[in-house]
PDB file of C-alpha atoms in Angstrom:
ATOM      1  CA  MET A 127       2.100  79.292 -28.108  1.00 62.00           C
ATOM      2  CA  GLU A 128       3.947  76.618 -29.802  1.00 70.00           C
ATOM      3  CA  GLU A 129       4.263  78.862 -32.777  1.00 76.00           C
ATOM      4  CA  ASN A 130       5.870  81.544 -30.653  1.00 78.00           C
ATOM      5  CA  GLN A 131       8.362  79.075 -29.264  1.00 79.00           C
ATOM      6  CA  GLU A 132       9.216  77.884 -32.745  1.00 80.00           C
ATOM      7  CA  ILE A 133       9.690  81.442 -33.938  1.00 82.00           C
ATOM      8  CA  GLU A 134      11.935  82.224 -30.962  1.00 82.00           C
ATOM      9  CA  ILE A 135      14.023  79.102 -31.614  1.00 83.00           C
ATOM     10  CA  GLU A 136      14.368  80.041 -35.284  1.00 83.00           C
ATOM     11  CA  GLU A 137      15.358  83.600 -34.366  1.00 85.00           C
ATOM     12  CA  LYS A 138      17.973  82.342 -31.898  1.00 85.00           C
ATOM     13  CA  ARG A 139      19.336  79.961 -34.510  1.00 84.00           C
ATOM     14  CA  ASP A 140      19.484  82.720 -37.118  1.00 84.00           C
ATOM     15  CA  ASP A 141      21.237  85.008 -34.624  1.00 84.00           C
ATOM     16  CA  ALA A 142      23.795  82.288 -33.823  1.00 81.00           C
ATOM     17  CA  ILE A 143      24.457  81.706 -37.530  1.00 81.00           C
ATOM     18  CA  GLU A 144      24.871  85.444 -38.143  1.00 82.00           C
ATOM     19  CA  GLU A 145      27.229  85.698 -35.180  1.00 81.00           C
ATOM     20  CA  LEU A 146      29.336  82.800 -36.530  1.00 73.00           C
ATOM     21  CA  LEU A 147      29.414  84.319 -40.019  1.00 75.00           C
ATOM     22  CA  ALA A 148      30.448  87.713 -38.660  1.00 76.00           C
ATOM     23  CA  ARG A 149      33.208  86.294 -36.499  1.00 72.00           C
ATOM     24  CA  ASP A 150      36.815  86.429 -37.829  1.00 69.00           C
ATOM     25  CA  VAL A 151      38.234  82.936 -37.539  1.00 64.00           C
ATOM     26  CA  THR A 152      41.625  83.767 -39.016  1.00 67.00           C
ATOM     27  CA  PRO A 153      43.515  83.645 -35.688  1.00 65.00           C
ATOM     28  CA  ASP A 154      42.038  80.208 -35.015  1.00 62.00           C
ATOM     29  CA  LEU A 155      43.257  78.941 -38.386  1.00 63.00           C
ATOM     30  CA  GLU A 156      46.714  80.422 -38.080  1.00 64.00           C
ATOM     31  CA  ILE A 157      49.278  77.707 -38.578  1.00 65.00           C
ATOM     32  CA  LYS A 158      51.953  77.880 -36.017  1.00 62.00           C
ATOM     33  CA  ALA A 159      55.257  76.473 -37.072  1.00 63.00           C
ATOM     34  CA  GLU A 160      56.485  73.955 -34.613  1.00 66.00           C
ATOM     35  CA  VAL A 161      60.198  74.228 -34.353  1.00 62.00           C
ATOM     36  CA  GLU A 162      61.816  70.975 -33.430  1.00 66.00           C
ATOM     37  CA  GLU A 163      64.806  71.292 -31.271  1.00 65.00           C
ATOM     38  CA  VAL A 164      67.603  69.638 -33.147  1.00 61.00           C
ATOM     39  CA  GLU A 165      70.247  68.191 -30.955  1.00 63.00           C
ATOM     40  CA  GLU A 166      73.616  69.177 -32.215  1.00 62.00           C
ATOM     41  CA  GLU A 167      75.962  66.271 -32.294  1.00 59.00           C
ATOM     42  CA  PRO A 168      78.964  66.997 -30.182  1.00 57.00           C
ATOM     43  CA  GLU A 169      82.208  67.385 -32.055  1.00 62.00           C
ATOM     44  CA  ILE A 170      84.094  64.127 -31.842  1.00 62.00           C
ATOM     45  CA  LEU A 171      87.607  64.747 -30.661  1.00 68.00           C
ATOM     46  CA  GLU A 172      88.557  61.320 -29.403  1.00 85.00           C
ATOM     47  CA  ASP A 173      88.134  57.737 -30.445  1.00 86.00           C
ATOM     48  CA  HIS A 174      85.272  55.646 -29.149  1.00 86.00           C
ATOM     49  CA  PRO A 175      86.349  52.592 -27.114  1.00 86.00           C
ATOM     50  CA  GLY A 176      84.905  50.391 -29.862  1.00 84.00           C
ATOM     51  CA  ILE A 177      87.479  51.807 -32.271  1.00 87.00           C
ATOM     52  CA  ALA A 178      90.271  50.533 -30.030  1.00 87.00           C
ATOM     53  CA  LEU A 179      88.885  47.011 -30.415  1.00 85.00           C
ATOM     54  CA  LEU A 180      88.657  47.418 -34.189  1.00 86.00           C
ATOM     55  CA  ASP A 181      92.230  48.709 -34.326  1.00 89.00           C
ATOM     56  CA  MET A 182      93.435  45.636 -32.443  1.00 89.00           C
ATOM     57  CA  ALA A 183      91.501  43.335 -34.765  1.00 86.00           C
ATOM     58  CA  PHE A 184      92.885  45.146 -37.813  1.00 87.00           C
ATOM     59  CA  GLU A 185      96.478  44.883 -36.595  1.00 90.00           C
ATOM     60  CA  GLN A 186      95.979  41.189 -35.803  1.00 89.00           C
ATOM     61  CA  SER A 187      94.620  40.591 -39.301  1.00 84.00           C
ATOM     62  CA  ILE A 188      97.747  42.193 -40.786  1.00 87.00           C
ATOM     63  CA  GLU A 189      99.920  39.794 -38.758  1.00 90.00           C
ATOM     64  CA  TYR A 190      97.762  36.826 -39.768  1.00 84.00           C
ATOM     65  CA  CYS A 191      97.970  37.721 -43.464  1.00 81.00           C
ATOM     66  CA  GLY A 192     101.748  38.069 -43.225  1.00 85.00           C
ATOM     67  CA  LYS A 193     102.130  34.656 -41.572  1.00 88.00           C
ATOM     68  CA  ASN A 194      99.960  32.966 -44.211  1.00 81.00           C
ATOM     69  CA  ASN A 195     101.447  34.664 -47.289  1.00 81.00           C
ATOM     70  CA  LEU A 196      98.217  36.523 -48.020  1.00 77.00           C
ATOM     71  CA  PRO A 197      98.060  40.126 -49.183  1.00 80.00           C
ATOM     72  CA  PRO A 198      97.438  42.451 -46.219  1.00 83.00           C
ATOM     73  CA  PRO A 199      94.301  44.573 -45.972  1.00 84.00           C
ATOM     74  CA  ASN A 200      94.454  48.117 -47.311  1.00 85.00           C
ATOM     75  CA  THR A 201      95.617  50.124 -44.306  1.00 86.00           C
ATOM     76  CA  LYS A 202      95.091  53.505 -45.954  1.00 88.00           C
ATOM     77  CA  VAL A 203      91.432  52.775 -46.750  1.00 86.00           C
ATOM     78  CA  TYR A 204      90.852  51.622 -43.183  1.00 86.00           C
ATOM     79  CA  GLN A 205      92.593  54.616 -41.580  1.00 89.00           C
ATOM     80  CA  ASP A 206      91.228  57.351 -43.863  1.00 89.00           C
ATOM     81  CA  PHE A 207      87.805  56.028 -44.808  1.00 88.00           C
ATOM     82  CA  SER A 208      86.311  53.267 -42.662  1.00 87.00           C
ATOM     83  CA  ARG A 209      87.695  54.228 -39.263  1.00 89.00           C
ATOM     84  CA  PRO A 210      86.216  57.795 -39.150  1.00 89.00           C
ATOM     85  CA  PHE A 211      82.794  56.531 -40.250  1.00 86.00           C
ATOM     86  CA  LEU A 212      82.836  53.758 -37.671  1.00 86.00           C
ATOM     87  CA  ASN A 213      83.974  56.154 -34.945  1.00 87.00           C
ATOM     88  CA  LYS A 214      81.107  58.534 -35.740  1.00 88.00           C
ATOM     89  CA  ALA A 215      78.631  55.634 -35.809  1.00 85.00           C
ATOM     90  CA  PHE A 216      79.850  54.322 -32.450  1.00 84.00           C
ATOM     91  CA  TRP A 217      79.458  57.764 -30.867  1.00 86.00           C
ATOM     92  CA  HIS A 218      75.985  58.097 -32.415  1.00 85.00           C
ATOM     93  CA  TYR A 219      74.642  54.704 -31.333  1.00 83.00           C
ATOM     94  CA  PHE A 220      76.605  54.345 -28.075  1.00 81.00           C
ATOM     95  CA  PRO A 221      77.049  57.929 -26.813  1.00 83.00           C
ATOM     96  CA  GLU A 222      78.021  56.909 -23.295  1.00 82.00           C
ATOM     97  CA  GLY A 223      81.189  55.342 -24.630  1.00 78.00           C
ATOM     98  CA  ASN A 224      80.254  51.826 -23.608  1.00 78.00           C
ATOM     99  CA  LEU A 225      79.872  48.824 -25.840  1.00 74.00           C
ATOM    100  CA  PRO A 226      76.769  46.657 -25.948  1.00 71.00           C
ATOM    101  CA  ASP A 227      76.971  43.295 -24.276  1.00 74.00           C
ATOM    102  CA  SER A 228      74.167  41.907 -26.407  1.00 75.00           C
ATOM    103  CA  PRO A 229      74.575  38.415 -27.852  1.00 77.00           C
ATOM    104  CA  LYS A 230      73.379  39.888 -31.170  1.00 77.00           C
ATOM    105  CA  VAL A 231      76.627  41.851 -31.441  1.00 73.00           C
ATOM    106  CA  ALA A 232      78.620  38.695 -30.732  1.00 73.00           C
ATOM    107  CA  LEU A 233      76.613  36.881 -33.412  1.00 77.00           C
ATOM    108  CA  LEU A 234      77.312  39.634 -35.938  1.00 77.00           C
ATOM    109  CA  LEU A 235      81.030  39.588 -35.182  1.00 73.00           C
ATOM    110  CA  GLY A 236      81.128  35.796 -35.327  1.00 75.00           C
ATOM    111  CA  VAL A 237      79.422  35.686 -38.733  1.00 79.00           C
ATOM    112  CA  ALA A 238      81.772  38.386 -40.040  1.00 80.00           C
ATOM    113  CA  GLY A 239      84.725  36.335 -38.786  1.00 75.00           C
ATOM    114  CA  LEU A 240      83.406  33.215 -40.526  1.00 76.00           C
ATOM    115  CA  GLY A 241      83.048  35.146 -43.749  1.00 78.00           C
ATOM    116  CA  MET A 242      86.609  36.375 -43.492  1.00 75.00           C
ATOM    117  CA  ALA A 243      87.815  32.881 -42.659  1.00 76.00           C
ATOM    118  CA  TYR A 244      86.223  31.308 -45.727  1.00 79.00           C
ATOM    119  CA  ILE A 245      87.028  33.995 -48.311  1.00 81.00           C
ATOM    120  CA  PRO A 246      90.469  32.478 -49.132  1.00 76.00           C
ATOM    121  CA  THR A 247      88.898  29.007 -49.451  1.00 78.00           C
ATOM    122  CA  ILE A 248      86.175  30.280 -51.780  1.00 82.00           C
ATOM    123  CA  MET A 249      88.704  32.188 -53.876  1.00 84.00           C
ATOM    124  CA  ALA A 250      90.944  29.104 -54.140  1.00 82.00           C
ATOM    125  CA  TYR A 251      87.953  26.987 -55.197  1.00 85.00           C
ATOM    126  CA  TYR A 252      87.016  29.366 -58.010  1.00 86.00           C
ATOM    127  CA  ASP A 253      90.659  29.738 -59.059  1.00 87.00           C
ATOM    128  CA  ARG A 254      91.011  25.941 -59.287  1.00 87.00           C
ATOM    129  CA  LYS A 255      87.785  25.719 -61.276  1.00 89.00           C
ATOM    130  CA  ARG A 256      88.997  28.445 -63.684  1.00 91.00           C
ATOM    131  CA  LYS A 257      92.340  26.677 -64.187  1.00 91.00           C
ATOM    132  CA  LYS A 258      90.547  23.380 -64.867  1.00 89.00           C
ATOM    133  CA  ILE A 259      88.405  25.031 -67.556  1.00 89.00           C
ATOM    134  CA  GLU A 260      91.459  26.673 -69.139  1.00 89.00           C
ATOM    135  CA  GLN A 261      93.304  23.344 -69.087  1.00 88.00           C
ATOM    136  CA  SER A 262      90.416  21.492 -70.744  1.00 85.00           C
ATOM    137  CA  GLU A 263      90.198  24.199 -73.401  1.00 84.00           C
ATOM    138  CA  SER A 264      93.927  23.954 -74.125  1.00 83.00           C
ATOM    139  CA  GLU A 265      93.676  20.138 -74.280  1.00 81.00           C
ATOM    140  CA  GLY A 266      90.812  20.453 -76.750  1.00 78.00           C
ATOM    141  CA  GLU A 267      92.900  22.772 -78.926  1.00 81.00           C
ATOM    142  CA  GLU A 268      95.835  20.333 -78.831  1.00 80.00           C
ATOM    143  CA  GLU A 269      93.568  17.451 -79.874  1.00 81.00           C
ATOM    144  CA  GLN A 270      92.202  19.548 -82.738  1.00 82.00           C
ATOM    145  CA  LYS A 271      95.720  20.373 -83.935  1.00 81.00           C
ATOM    146  CA  ALA A 272      96.720  16.687 -83.706  1.00 79.00           C
ATOM    147  CA  GLU A 273      93.713  15.712 -85.856  1.00 82.00           C
ATOM    148  CA  GLU A 274      94.591  18.369 -88.442  1.00 81.00           C
ATOM    149  CA  VAL A 275      98.203  17.132 -88.612  1.00 79.00           C
ATOM    150  CA  LYS A 276      96.967  13.559 -88.978  1.00 79.00           C
ATOM    151  CA  LYS A 277      94.646  14.568 -91.831  1.00 76.00           C
ATOM    152  CA  GLU A 278      97.491  16.421 -93.557  1.00 74.00           C
ATOM    153  CA  LYS A 279      99.691  13.323 -93.378  1.00 73.00           C
ATOM    154  CA  GLU A 280      96.942  11.110 -94.779  1.00 75.00           C
ATOM    155  CA  LYS A 281      96.481  13.271 -97.882  1.00 73.00           C
ATOM    156  CA  THR A 282      97.586  11.775-101.136  1.00 74.00           C
ATOM    157  CA  PRO A 283      99.333  13.774-103.844  1.00 73.00           C
ATOM    158  CA  LYS A 284      96.077  13.715-105.763  1.00 73.00           C
ATOM    159  CA  ASP A 285      94.230  15.457-102.836  1.00 75.00           C
ATOM    160  CA  ILE A 286      96.987  18.067-102.521  1.00 73.00           C
ATOM    161  CA  PHE A 287      96.823  18.749-106.269  1.00 71.00           C
ATOM    162  CA  LYS A 288      93.039  19.213-106.114  1.00 75.00           C
ATOM    163  CA  GLU A 289      93.313  21.702-103.226  1.00 75.00           C
ATOM    164  CA  ALA A 290      95.959  23.708-105.046  1.00 75.00           C
ATOM    165  CA  TRP A 291      93.757  24.142-108.141  1.00 76.00           C
ATOM    166  CA  LYS A 292      90.658  25.314-106.214  1.00 70.00           C
TER     167      LYS A 292
END
């Protein structure tokens, strides 16, 4: 009896294997392309409120540079290059038209302001250092010329005669 049960189990297993081998699994393996819905960015027709703040800061920097005899920032680069990129970025990151009130933004703006505040100081420092190096080089050349003149004066007619015949 046990043999009969074993034979039946083997027959069932063989039938199941044959059924699996005969089955077409192509529809199960079909790769379905998942189409992601891409959100189209709305066409930007107006300026983001953040741009108004940047415009005010830019205009103030022009006034500041004029008062302190510094060259003004390049207005054309700001208007034609930076401003459109910043406007698009503001609309992308802040689509509701509001500005973040995060202290991180204030920190970023404060550090940028510090950088702008110290650029003239840093430039003046390096300019002073460059002038000092140029001055020391010119002093060294003057000393060299003075030594050469002194040597020429100390030459005897005999030394001059020897140099001429070389």
